[in-house]
CSV table of C-alpha atoms and ligand atoms in Angstrom, one decimal:
chain,number,residue,atom,x,y,z
K,553,MET,CA,9.2,34.2,-22.0
K,554,ASN,CA,10.5,31.9,-24.7
K,555,ILE,CA,11.5,28.7,-23.0
K,556,ALA,CA,13.0,25.4,-24.2
K,557,VAL,CA,12.8,22.2,-22.2
K,558,ILE,CA,15.4,19.5,-22.9
K,559,GLY,CA,14.0,16.0,-22.1
K,560,THR,CA,10.4,15.0,-22.0
K,561,GLY,CA,10.4,12.3,-19.4
K,562,TYR,CA,8.3,12.7,-16.3
K,563,VAL,CA,9.8,15.9,-15.0
K,564,GLY,CA,10.5,17.6,-18.4
K,565,LEU,CA,7.0,17.0,-19.8
K,566,VAL,CA,5.1,18.1,-16.7
K,567,THR,CA,7.4,21.2,-16.4
K,568,GLY,CA,7.0,22.1,-20.1
K,569,VAL,CA,3.2,21.8,-20.1
K,570,SER,CA,2.9,23.6,-16.8
K,571,LEU,CA,5.1,26.5,-17.9
K,572,ALA,CA,2.9,26.8,-21.1
K,573,GLU,CA,-0.2,26.8,-19.0
K,574,ILE,CA,0.9,29.8,-17.0
K,575,GLY,CA,1.5,31.7,-20.3
K,576,HIS,CA,5.1,31.1,-21.5
K,577,HIS,CA,6.0,29.9,-25.0
K,578,VAL,CA,7.5,26.5,-24.5
K,579,ILE,CA,9.3,24.2,-26.9
K,580,CYS,CA,10.0,20.7,-25.6
K,581,ILE,CA,13.0,18.8,-27.1
K,582,ASP,CA,13.4,15.1,-27.2
K,583,MET,CA,15.6,12.8,-29.4
K,584,ASP,CA,12.9,10.2,-29.8
K,585,ASP,CA,11.1,10.9,-33.2
K,586,GLU,CA,8.1,8.8,-32.5
K,587,LYS,CA,7.6,10.2,-29.0
K,588,VAL,CA,7.7,13.8,-30.4
K,589,MET,CA,5.2,12.9,-33.0
K,590,VAL,CA,2.8,11.4,-30.4
K,591,MET,CA,3.2,14.4,-28.1
K,592,SER,CA,2.7,16.9,-30.9
K,593,LYS,CA,-0.8,15.4,-31.3
K,594,GLY,CA,-1.5,16.2,-27.6
K,595,GLU,CA,-1.0,12.6,-26.5
K,596,SER,CA,1.0,12.0,-23.3
K,597,PRO,CA,3.5,9.0,-23.3
K,598,ILE,CA,3.0,8.8,-19.5
K,599,TYR,CA,-0.2,8.5,-17.5
K,600,GLU,CA,-0.6,11.5,-15.3
K,601,PRO,CA,-4.0,13.0,-14.3
K,602,ASN,CA,-4.8,16.2,-16.2
K,603,LEU,CA,-1.6,16.2,-18.2
K,604,GLU,CA,-3.1,15.4,-21.6
K,605,GLU,CA,-5.9,17.9,-21.2
K,606,LEU,CA,-3.3,20.7,-20.5
K,607,MET,CA,-1.1,19.4,-23.4
K,608,LYS,CA,-4.0,19.6,-25.9
K,609,LYS,CA,-5.2,23.0,-24.6
K,610,ASN,CA,-1.7,24.6,-24.8
K,611,ILE,CA,-0.9,23.1,-28.2
K,612,ASP,CA,-4.2,24.5,-29.5
K,613,GLU,CA,-3.4,27.9,-28.0
K,614,ASN,CA,0.1,27.9,-29.7
K,615,ARG,CA,2.1,28.0,-26.5
K,616,LEU,CA,3.4,24.5,-26.6
K,617,MET,CA,5.5,22.7,-29.3
K,618,PHE,CA,7.6,19.6,-29.6
K,619,THR,CA,10.7,19.0,-31.7
K,620,THR,CA,13.6,16.6,-32.1
K,621,SER,CA,15.9,19.4,-33.2
K,622,HIS,CA,18.1,20.8,-30.4
K,623,HIS,CA,19.3,23.5,-32.7
K,624,SER,CA,15.9,24.9,-33.7
K,625,GLY,CA,14.5,24.4,-30.2
K,626,ILE,CA,17.3,26.2,-28.4
K,627,LYS,CA,18.5,28.9,-30.7
K,628,ASN,CA,15.7,31.5,-29.9
K,629,ALA,CA,15.2,30.4,-26.3
K,630,GLU,CA,15.7,33.0,-23.5
K,631,VAL,CA,15.6,30.3,-20.9
K,632,ILE,CA,16.5,26.6,-21.3
K,633,TYR,CA,15.4,24.0,-18.8
K,634,ILE,CA,17.5,20.8,-18.5
K,635,ALA,CA,15.2,18.0,-17.4
K,636,VAL,CA,17.0,14.9,-18.6
K,637,GLY,CA,17.3,11.7,-16.6
K,638,THR,CA,20.2,11.1,-14.1
K,639,PRO,CA,19.9,7.3,-13.7
K,640,GLN,CA,21.6,5.4,-10.9
K,641,GLN,CA,24.9,3.6,-11.8
K,642,SER,CA,25.8,0.3,-10.3
K,643,ASP,CA,27.9,2.0,-7.6
K,644,GLY,CA,24.9,4.2,-6.6
K,645,THR,CA,26.2,7.4,-8.1
K,646,ALA,CA,24.1,9.5,-10.6
K,647,ASP,CA,25.0,9.0,-14.3
K,648,LEU,CA,25.5,12.5,-15.7
K,649,ARG,CA,25.9,11.5,-19.4
K,650,PHE,CA,22.6,13.0,-20.4
K,651,ILE,CA,23.3,16.2,-18.5
K,652,ASP,CA,26.7,16.6,-20.3
K,653,LYS,CA,25.0,15.9,-23.7
K,654,ALA,CA,22.3,18.5,-23.0
K,655,ALA,CA,24.9,21.1,-21.9
K,656,LEU,CA,26.9,20.5,-25.1
K,657,ASP,CA,23.8,20.7,-27.3
K,658,ILE,CA,23.0,24.1,-25.6
K,659,ALA,CA,26.6,25.3,-26.1
K,660,HIS,CA,26.6,24.4,-29.8
K,661,SER,CA,23.1,25.8,-30.5
K,662,LEU,CA,22.9,29.1,-28.5
K,663,THR,CA,23.1,32.3,-30.5
K,664,SER,CA,22.3,34.8,-27.8
K,665,ASN,CA,22.4,35.3,-24.0
K,666,ALA,CA,20.4,32.8,-22.0
K,667,ILE,CA,19.7,31.2,-18.6
K,668,ILE,CA,20.0,27.5,-18.1
K,669,VAL,CA,17.7,26.1,-15.4
K,670,THR,CA,18.6,22.7,-14.1
K,671,LYS,CA,15.4,20.7,-13.1
K,672,SER,CA,17.1,17.3,-13.1
K,673,THR,CA,18.2,15.9,-9.8
K,674,VAL,CA,21.9,16.4,-9.9
K,675,PRO,CA,24.7,15.9,-7.3
K,676,VAL,CA,26.0,19.0,-5.6
K,677,GLY,CA,28.5,20.7,-7.9
K,678,THR,CA,26.9,19.5,-11.2
K,679,ASN,CA,25.8,23.0,-12.1
K,680,ASP,CA,29.4,24.1,-11.9
K,681,ARG,CA,30.2,21.3,-14.4
K,682,ILE,CA,27.5,22.7,-16.7
K,683,LYS,CA,29.0,26.1,-16.3
K,684,GLU,CA,32.4,24.8,-17.4
K,685,ILE,CA,31.0,23.0,-20.4
K,686,MET,CA,29.3,26.3,-21.5
K,687,HIS,CA,32.5,28.2,-20.9
K,688,ASP,CA,34.6,25.7,-22.9
K,689,HIS,CA,32.1,25.1,-25.8
K,690,SER,CA,29.9,28.1,-26.4
K,691,SER,CA,30.7,31.4,-28.2
K,692,SER,CA,32.6,33.8,-26.0
K,693,GLU,CA,30.2,36.6,-27.0
K,694,ILE,CA,27.3,34.9,-25.2
K,695,ASP,CA,26.5,35.3,-21.5
K,696,VAL,CA,25.1,32.2,-19.9
K,697,HIS,CA,24.0,31.9,-16.3
K,698,ILE,CA,23.0,28.7,-14.5
K,699,VAL,CA,20.1,28.4,-12.0
K,700,SER,CA,19.1,25.3,-10.0
K,701,ASN,CA,15.4,24.7,-9.7
K,702,PRO,CA,14.8,21.2,-8.3
K,703,GLU,CA,11.4,19.5,-8.6
K,704,PHE,CA,9.4,17.9,-5.8
K,705,LEU,CA,6.6,16.2,-7.8
K,706,ARG,CA,5.0,13.0,-6.8
K,707,GLU,CA,4.0,10.5,-9.5
K,708,GLY,CA,0.2,10.4,-9.9
K,709,SER,CA,-0.2,14.0,-8.7
K,710,ALA,CA,2.5,15.7,-10.6
K,711,VAL,CA,0.3,18.3,-12.3
K,712,TYR,CA,-1.6,19.0,-9.1
K,713,ASP,CA,1.8,19.3,-7.2
K,714,THR,CA,3.1,21.8,-9.8
K,715,PHE,CA,0.2,24.2,-9.1
K,716,ASN,CA,-0.1,23.4,-5.4
K,717,GLY,CA,3.4,22.7,-4.1
K,718,ASP,CA,4.7,23.8,-0.7
K,719,ARG,CA,7.6,25.7,-2.2
K,720,ILE,CA,9.6,26.5,-5.3
K,721,VAL,CA,13.4,26.4,-4.7
K,722,ILE,CA,15.5,28.6,-6.9
K,723,GLY,CA,19.3,28.5,-6.4
K,724,ALA,CA,21.3,31.1,-8.2
K,725,ASP,CA,24.7,32.6,-7.8
K,726,HIS,CA,23.8,35.5,-10.3
K,727,GLN,CA,21.2,37.8,-8.8
K,728,GLU,CA,19.5,38.9,-12.0
K,729,ALA,CA,19.3,35.3,-13.4
K,730,GLY,CA,17.7,34.2,-10.1
K,731,GLU,CA,15.2,37.1,-10.4
K,732,ILE,CA,14.3,36.2,-14.0
K,733,VAL,CA,13.6,32.5,-13.0
K,734,GLU,CA,11.6,33.8,-10.0
K,735,SER,CA,9.5,35.9,-12.3
K,736,ILE,CA,8.9,33.0,-14.6
K,737,ASN,CA,7.5,31.0,-11.6
K,738,LEU,CA,5.4,33.8,-10.0
K,739,PRO,CA,2.1,32.8,-11.8
K,740,PHE,CA,2.2,29.4,-10.0
K,741,GLY,CA,1.3,31.4,-6.8
K,742,ILE,CA,3.6,29.1,-4.7
K,743,PRO,CA,6.0,30.5,-2.1
K,744,ILE,CA,9.5,30.9,-3.6
K,745,TYR,CA,12.6,30.1,-1.7
K,746,ARG,CA,15.8,31.7,-3.0
K,747,THR,CA,19.3,30.4,-2.2
K,748,ASP,CA,22.6,29.7,-3.8
K,749,ILE,CA,23.1,26.9,-6.4
K,750,LYS,CA,24.8,24.3,-4.2
K,751,SER,CA,22.2,24.7,-1.4
K,752,ALA,CA,19.4,24.2,-3.9
K,753,GLU,CA,21.0,21.1,-5.2
K,754,MET,CA,21.3,19.8,-1.6
K,755,ILE,CA,17.7,20.7,-0.7
K,756,LYS,CA,16.4,18.2,-3.2
K,757,TYR,CA,18.5,15.3,-2.0
K,758,ALA,CA,18.1,16.2,1.7
K,759,SER,CA,14.3,16.4,1.3
K,760,ASN,CA,14.0,13.0,-0.3
K,761,ALA,CA,16.4,11.5,2.1
K,762,PHE,CA,14.4,12.9,5.0
K,763,LEU,CA,11.1,11.5,3.7
K,764,ALA,CA,12.8,8.1,3.2
K,765,THR,CA,14.1,8.4,6.8
K,766,LYS,CA,10.7,9.1,8.1
K,767,ILE,CA,9.4,5.9,6.4
K,768,SER,CA,12.2,3.7,7.6
K,769,PHE,CA,11.9,5.1,11.1
K,770,ILE,CA,8.2,4.3,11.4
K,771,ASN,CA,8.8,0.9,9.9
K,772,GLU,CA,11.4,0.2,12.6
K,773,ILE,CA,8.9,1.4,15.2
K,774,SER,CA,6.4,-1.0,13.7
K,775,ASN,CA,8.8,-3.9,14.0
K,776,ILE,CA,9.2,-3.1,17.7
K,777,CYS,CA,5.4,-2.7,18.1
K,778,GLU,CA,5.0,-6.3,16.8
K,779,LYS,CA,7.3,-7.5,19.5
K,780,VAL,CA,5.8,-5.6,22.4
K,781,GLY,CA,2.1,-5.9,21.3
K,782,ALA,CA,1.5,-2.2,20.4
K,783,ASN,CA,-0.4,-0.9,17.4
K,784,ILE,CA,1.7,1.1,14.9
K,785,GLN,CA,-1.3,3.0,13.6
K,786,ASP,CA,-2.2,4.3,17.1
K,787,VAL,CA,1.5,5.0,17.7
K,788,ALA,CA,1.9,7.0,14.5
K,789,ALA,CA,-1.4,8.9,15.0
K,790,GLY,CA,-0.2,9.8,18.5
K,791,MET,CA,3.2,10.9,17.3
K,792,GLY,CA,1.7,12.9,14.4
K,793,LYS,CA,-0.3,15.1,16.8
K,794,ASP,CA,3.0,16.8,17.6
K,795,HIS,CA,3.2,19.4,14.8
K,796,ARG,CA,7.0,19.2,15.0
K,797,ILE,CA,6.8,15.6,13.8
K,798,GLY,CA,3.7,16.0,11.6
K,799,ASN,CA,1.3,13.2,10.6
K,800,GLU,CA,2.4,12.6,7.0
K,801,PHE,CA,4.8,9.9,5.8
K,802,LEU,CA,4.2,7.9,9.0
K,803,ASN,CA,2.4,5.0,7.3
K,804,ALA,CA,4.2,1.8,8.2
K,805,GLY,CA,4.3,-0.8,5.5
K,806,ILE,CA,6.6,-2.9,3.3
K,807,GLY,CA,8.9,0.1,2.6
K,808,TYR,CA,9.3,2.7,0.0
K,809,GLY,CA,9.8,2.1,-3.7
K,810,GLY,CA,9.7,4.3,-6.8
K,811,SER,CA,12.3,6.0,-9.0
K,812,CYS,CA,13.3,8.8,-6.5
K,813,PHE,CA,13.8,7.6,-2.9
K,814,SER,CA,16.0,4.7,-3.7
K,815,LYS,CA,18.1,6.5,-6.4
K,816,ASP,CA,18.5,9.7,-4.4
K,817,THR,CA,19.3,8.1,-1.0
K,818,ASN,CA,22.0,6.0,-2.7
K,819,ALA,CA,23.4,9.0,-4.5
K,820,LEU,CA,23.5,11.1,-1.3
K,821,VAL,CA,25.4,8.3,0.5
K,822,GLN,CA,27.9,8.5,-2.5
K,823,ILE,CA,28.1,12.3,-2.5
K,824,ALA,CA,28.8,12.2,1.3
K,825,GLY,CA,31.5,9.5,0.7
K,826,ASN,CA,33.1,11.4,-2.1
K,827,ASN,CA,33.4,14.3,0.4
K,828,ARG,CA,34.9,12.1,3.1
K,829,HIS,CA,31.8,11.8,5.2
K,830,ASP,CA,30.3,8.5,6.1
K,831,PHE,CA,26.5,9.0,6.1
K,832,THR,CA,25.8,6.1,8.5
K,833,LEU,CA,22.2,7.3,9.3
K,834,LEU,CA,21.2,7.2,5.6
K,835,LYS,CA,22.9,3.9,5.0
K,836,SER,CA,20.7,2.4,7.8
K,837,VAL,CA,17.6,3.9,6.2
K,838,ILE,CA,18.4,2.1,3.0
K,839,GLU,CA,19.2,-1.1,4.8
K,840,VAL,CA,16.0,-0.9,6.9
K,841,ASN,CA,14.0,-0.4,3.7
K,842,ASN,CA,15.6,-3.4,1.9
K,843,ALA,CA,14.7,-5.6,4.9
K,844,GLN,CA,11.2,-4.2,5.2
K,845,GLN,CA,10.3,-5.1,1.7
K,846,MET,CA,10.8,-8.7,2.7
K,847,LYS,CA,8.6,-8.6,5.8
K,848,LEU,CA,5.6,-10.4,4.3
K,849,VAL,CA,7.7,-13.3,3.0
K,850,GLU,CA,9.3,-13.6,6.5
K,851,LYS,CA,5.9,-13.6,8.2
K,852,ALA,CA,4.5,-16.2,5.7
K,853,LYS,CA,7.5,-18.5,6.4
K,854,ASP,CA,6.8,-18.1,10.2
K,855,VAL,CA,3.2,-19.1,9.8
K,856,MET,CA,3.3,-21.5,6.9
K,857,GLY,CA,6.7,-23.1,7.3
K,858,GLN,CA,7.8,-24.2,3.8
K,859,LEU,CA,6.4,-22.2,0.9
K,860,ARG,CA,7.1,-24.9,-1.7
K,861,ASN,CA,4.1,-25.6,-3.9
K,862,LYS,CA,2.0,-23.2,-1.9
K,863,LYS,CA,-0.2,-20.9,-4.1
K,864,ILE,CA,0.4,-17.3,-3.1
K,865,ALA,CA,-1.6,-14.4,-4.5
K,866,LEU,CA,0.1,-11.0,-4.9
K,867,LEU,CA,-2.4,-8.1,-4.9
K,868,GLY,CA,-0.9,-4.8,-6.3
K,869,LEU,CA,2.4,-4.7,-8.1
K,870,ALA,CA,3.2,-1.1,-8.7
K,871,PHE,CA,5.4,0.8,-6.2
K,872,LYS,CA,2.4,2.8,-5.1
K,873,PRO,CA,-1.3,3.1,-6.1
K,874,ASN,CA,-2.4,5.1,-9.2
K,875,THR,CA,0.7,4.5,-11.2
K,876,ASN,CA,1.9,1.7,-13.5
K,877,ASP,CA,5.5,2.4,-12.4
K,878,MET,CA,7.3,-0.7,-11.3
K,879,ARG,CA,10.7,0.8,-10.5
K,880,GLU,CA,12.0,-0.4,-7.1
K,881,ALA,CA,8.6,-1.9,-6.3
K,882,ALA,CA,8.5,-4.2,-3.3
K,883,SER,CA,6.6,-6.7,-5.5
K,884,ILE,CA,9.9,-7.4,-7.3
K,885,PRO,CA,12.1,-8.9,-4.5
K,886,ILE,CA,8.9,-10.5,-3.0
K,887,ALA,CA,8.1,-12.4,-6.2
K,888,GLN,CA,11.7,-13.3,-6.8
K,889,THR,CA,12.0,-14.8,-3.3
K,890,LEU,CA,8.7,-16.6,-3.4
K,891,ILE,CA,9.6,-18.3,-6.7
K,892,LYS,CA,13.1,-19.2,-5.3
K,893,GLU,CA,11.3,-20.8,-2.3
K,894,GLY,CA,9.2,-22.9,-4.7
K,895,ALA,CA,5.9,-21.2,-4.3
K,896,GLU,CA,3.4,-20.8,-7.2
K,897,VAL,CA,2.9,-17.1,-7.6
K,898,TYR,CA,-0.3,-15.5,-9.0
K,899,ALA,CA,-0.3,-11.7,-9.4
K,900,TYR,CA,-2.8,-8.9,-10.0
K,901,ASP,CA,-2.5,-5.2,-10.5
K,902,PRO,CA,-5.2,-2.9,-12.0
K,903,VAL,CA,-2.8,-1.1,-14.4
K,904,ALA,CA,0.8,-2.3,-14.0
K,905,ILE,CA,0.6,-5.9,-15.4
K,906,ALA,CA,2.1,-5.0,-18.8
K,907,HIS,CA,5.1,-3.3,-17.1
K,908,ALA,CA,5.3,-5.9,-14.4
K,909,ARG,CA,5.9,-8.7,-16.9
K,910,SER,CA,9.5,-7.5,-17.6
K,911,PHE,CA,10.3,-6.9,-13.8
K,912,LEU,CA,8.9,-10.1,-12.3
K,913,PRO,CA,10.2,-13.7,-12.8
K,914,GLU,CA,8.7,-15.5,-15.8
K,915,GLU,CA,7.1,-18.1,-13.6
K,916,VAL,CA,4.6,-15.6,-12.2
K,917,VAL,CA,1.1,-16.1,-13.5
K,918,PHE,CA,-0.8,-12.8,-14.1
K,919,CYS,CA,-4.5,-12.7,-13.5
K,920,GLU,CA,-7.2,-10.4,-14.7
K,921,THR,CA,-9.2,-10.0,-11.5
K,922,ILE,CA,-8.5,-10.1,-7.8
K,923,GLU,CA,-11.0,-13.0,-7.5
K,924,ASP,CA,-9.1,-15.1,-10.0
K,925,THR,CA,-5.8,-14.4,-8.2
K,926,ILE,CA,-6.9,-15.4,-4.8
K,927,SER,CA,-9.1,-18.4,-5.8
K,928,ASN,CA,-7.7,-21.5,-4.1
K,929,ALA,CA,-4.7,-19.6,-2.8
K,930,ASP,CA,-2.9,-20.7,0.4
K,931,ALA,CA,-2.0,-17.1,1.2
K,932,ALA,CA,-2.7,-13.6,-0.2
K,933,PHE,CA,-0.1,-10.7,0.1
K,934,ILE,CA,-1.5,-7.2,-0.2
K,935,ILE,CA,1.5,-5.3,-1.7
K,936,THR,CA,0.0,-2.0,-3.1
K,937,GLU,CA,-3.0,-0.3,-1.5
K,938,TRP,CA,-5.1,0.3,-4.7
K,939,GLU,CA,-8.6,1.4,-3.9
K,940,GLU,CA,-9.9,-1.8,-5.6
K,941,VAL,CA,-7.7,-3.9,-3.2
K,942,LYS,CA,-8.6,-1.8,-0.1
K,943,SER,CA,-12.3,-1.9,-0.7
K,944,LEU,CA,-12.4,-5.7,-1.4
K,945,ASP,CA,-14.9,-7.3,1.1
K,946,LEU,CA,-12.9,-9.6,3.4
K,947,ALA,CA,-15.6,-12.1,2.9
K,948,THR,CA,-14.3,-12.6,-0.6
K,949,TYR,CA,-11.0,-14.0,0.8
K,950,GLU,CA,-12.9,-16.2,3.2
K,951,ARG,CA,-15.0,-17.6,0.4
K,952,LEU,CA,-12.5,-18.1,-2.4
K,953,MET,CA,-9.1,-19.0,-0.7
K,954,ASN,CA,-8.0,-22.5,0.0
K,955,VAL,CA,-6.7,-21.2,3.3
K,956,PRO,CA,-8.0,-17.8,4.3
K,957,LEU,CA,-4.7,-16.3,5.3
K,958,VAL,CA,-4.1,-12.6,4.4
K,959,PHE,CA,-0.7,-10.8,4.8
K,960,ASP,CA,-1.4,-7.1,4.5
K,961,GLY,CA,1.7,-5.1,3.7
K,962,ARG,CA,-0.2,-1.8,3.7
K,963,ASN,CA,-2.5,-2.1,6.7
K,964,CYS,CA,-5.6,-1.7,4.6
K,965,TYR,CA,-8.2,-3.1,7.0
K,966,SER,CA,-8.9,-2.3,10.7
K,967,LEU,CA,-8.3,-5.1,13.1
K,968,GLU,CA,-11.9,-4.8,14.3
K,969,LYS,CA,-13.1,-5.4,10.7
K,970,ALA,CA,-10.7,-8.3,10.2
K,971,SER,CA,-11.9,-10.0,13.4
K,972,GLU,CA,-15.4,-10.2,12.0
K,973,TYR,CA,-14.4,-12.8,9.4
K,974,GLU,CA,-13.2,-16.4,9.6
K,975,LEU,CA,-9.7,-15.6,8.4
K,976,THR,CA,-6.2,-15.0,9.7
K,977,TYR,CA,-5.1,-11.5,9.1
K,978,ILE,CA,-1.5,-10.5,9.6
K,979,SER,CA,-0.5,-6.9,9.0
K,980,ILE,CA,2.4,-4.6,9.7
K,981,GLY,CA,3.1,-3.4,13.3
K,982,ARG,CA,-0.3,-4.6,14.6
K,983,PRO,CA,-1.4,-7.7,16.5
K,984,MET,CA,-2.3,-10.6,14.4
K,985,VAL,CA,-6.1,-11.5,14.0
K,986,SER,CA,-6.1,-15.2,14.2
K,987,HIS,CA,-8.4,-18.0,13.3
K,988,SER,CA,-7.1,-21.5,13.5
K,989,LEU,CA,-5.3,-22.4,10.3
Y,266,UDX,C1,8.6,11.1,-4.0
Y,266,UDX,C2,8.5,12.4,-3.3
Y,266,UDX,O1,7.3,12.4,-2.5
Y,266,UDX,C3,8.6,13.6,-4.2
Y,266,UDX,O2,8.6,14.8,-3.5
Y,266,UDX,C4,9.9,13.5,-5.1
Y,266,UDX,O3,9.9,14.5,-6.0
Y,266,UDX,C5,9.9,12.1,-5.8
Y,266,UDX,O4,9.8,11.1,-4.8
Y,266,UDX,P1,7.0,9.5,-5.4
Y,266,UDX,O5,8.2,8.6,-5.6
Y,266,UDX,O6,6.1,9.8,-6.6
Y,266,UDX,O7,7.5,10.9,-4.9
Y,266,UDX,O8,6.1,8.8,-4.3
Y,266,UDX,P2,5.6,9.0,-2.9
Y,266,UDX,O9,4.1,9.2,-2.9
Y,266,UDX,O10,6.3,10.0,-2.1
Y,266,UDX,O11,5.8,7.6,-2.2
Y,266,UDX,C6,7.1,7.0,-2.3
Y,266,UDX,C7,7.1,5.6,-1.7
Y,266,UDX,O12,7.0,5.7,-0.2
Y,266,UDX,C8,5.9,4.7,-2.1
Y,266,UDX,O13,6.4,3.4,-2.3
Y,266,UDX,C9,5.0,4.7,-0.9
Y,266,UDX,O14,4.3,3.5,-0.7
Y,266,UDX,C10,6.0,4.8,0.3
Y,266,UDX,N1,5.4,5.5,1.5
Y,266,UDX,C11,5.0,6.8,1.5
Y,266,UDX,C12,5.3,4.7,2.7
Y,266,UDX,O15,5.7,3.5,2.7
Y,266,UDX,N2,4.8,5.3,3.8
Y,266,UDX,C13,4.4,6.6,3.8
Y,266,UDX,O16,4.0,7.1,4.9
Y,266,UDX,C14,4.5,7.4,2.6
């Protein structure tokens, strides 16, 4: 199949490369000249395990190309994937400017019948809007059908997820178009779930909203555990034994971050509101998450009183381990508040420092090692559970800090382990391990 993919961001690039890997001829289109030049050499602009290897292989085997020209990319394509961004606007709604532009480019370039597959996360009804744009702007001799095919990739394992996902959702209102997109996806060997377009659009938002709800729920339980003296890890493990609940996404911590959960939960609240439904549950999920991101600061104030002139070490800055993505990372509001409170903030991340500089206040001092960051600190905050952070011997905190006081936002150490050291260890939803301060 000849496939064009519009947009080579996270979703577009992984989609294009994966479709080439299963045997299709793929041309990826992006407006950015420099980016297209880099990708044509087999270099990936994003860090994603295995992506570059697959790019190089499929370029060498002539199944993968990159271009800046919408016209040449689209004109011979049988199927065109739209994988452009739908960023969040200030009111929480999704900005559909890039979707509209992609649809117009397709309408102006298409010379024969084609199927448009929407990969971007779009509000319910957007595929109808694409259909209208095609109807108004493309040649009347051409038949175009729209299919919704949302992605469920996680950053850091996007290639793995593409070949090992739980399901591929295909939403089509035209039977044959749905069948063609199903046949394109068959080589992935993943169960395919067919539905109508609007339901497919909703599955994407509902899935992310549900996962976010699971996280906010367990975080609220952890807050109660702290009050009653229970241990959230034991509680989550006990809950997860019920297969109806499942044991994943029950890690309490300082909330979810990243590009999807925050954007998609806000957008779904807006979609509900626009349709005269007040989605109070999801609003609470968002509110709980905002509060949860500040838990370590609250705990530090309880224990230390004033934070003014206190040296505080932040360990891990990215929104989760194994990525340099800083979008919606808990480290951002934490660093902002600490600086406002007059603390001296020292920060470390194995890969995200270059990105973090533009997200964190300029007063933050970036360090090259964990040891430099915690040396002489009055408190350390564990924000992202990088392997390097998790595996740090607790004796290092005891040895290097001014006051050995560790606030762990990701429950990296067992309480038994922490109690073997002369330090005060305060985590999420678990009793404090205390040594006199
Ligand atoms: C998520 C979805 O998992 C994916 O299906 C969707 O396509 C995009 O959004 P991603 O943002 O890459 O993927 O990250 P994910 O691994 O799901 O983690 C999101 C956030 O939730 C992270 O900040 C993580 O720390 C947090 N999290 C996750 C928890 O706090 N507790 C958990 O139990 C799981």
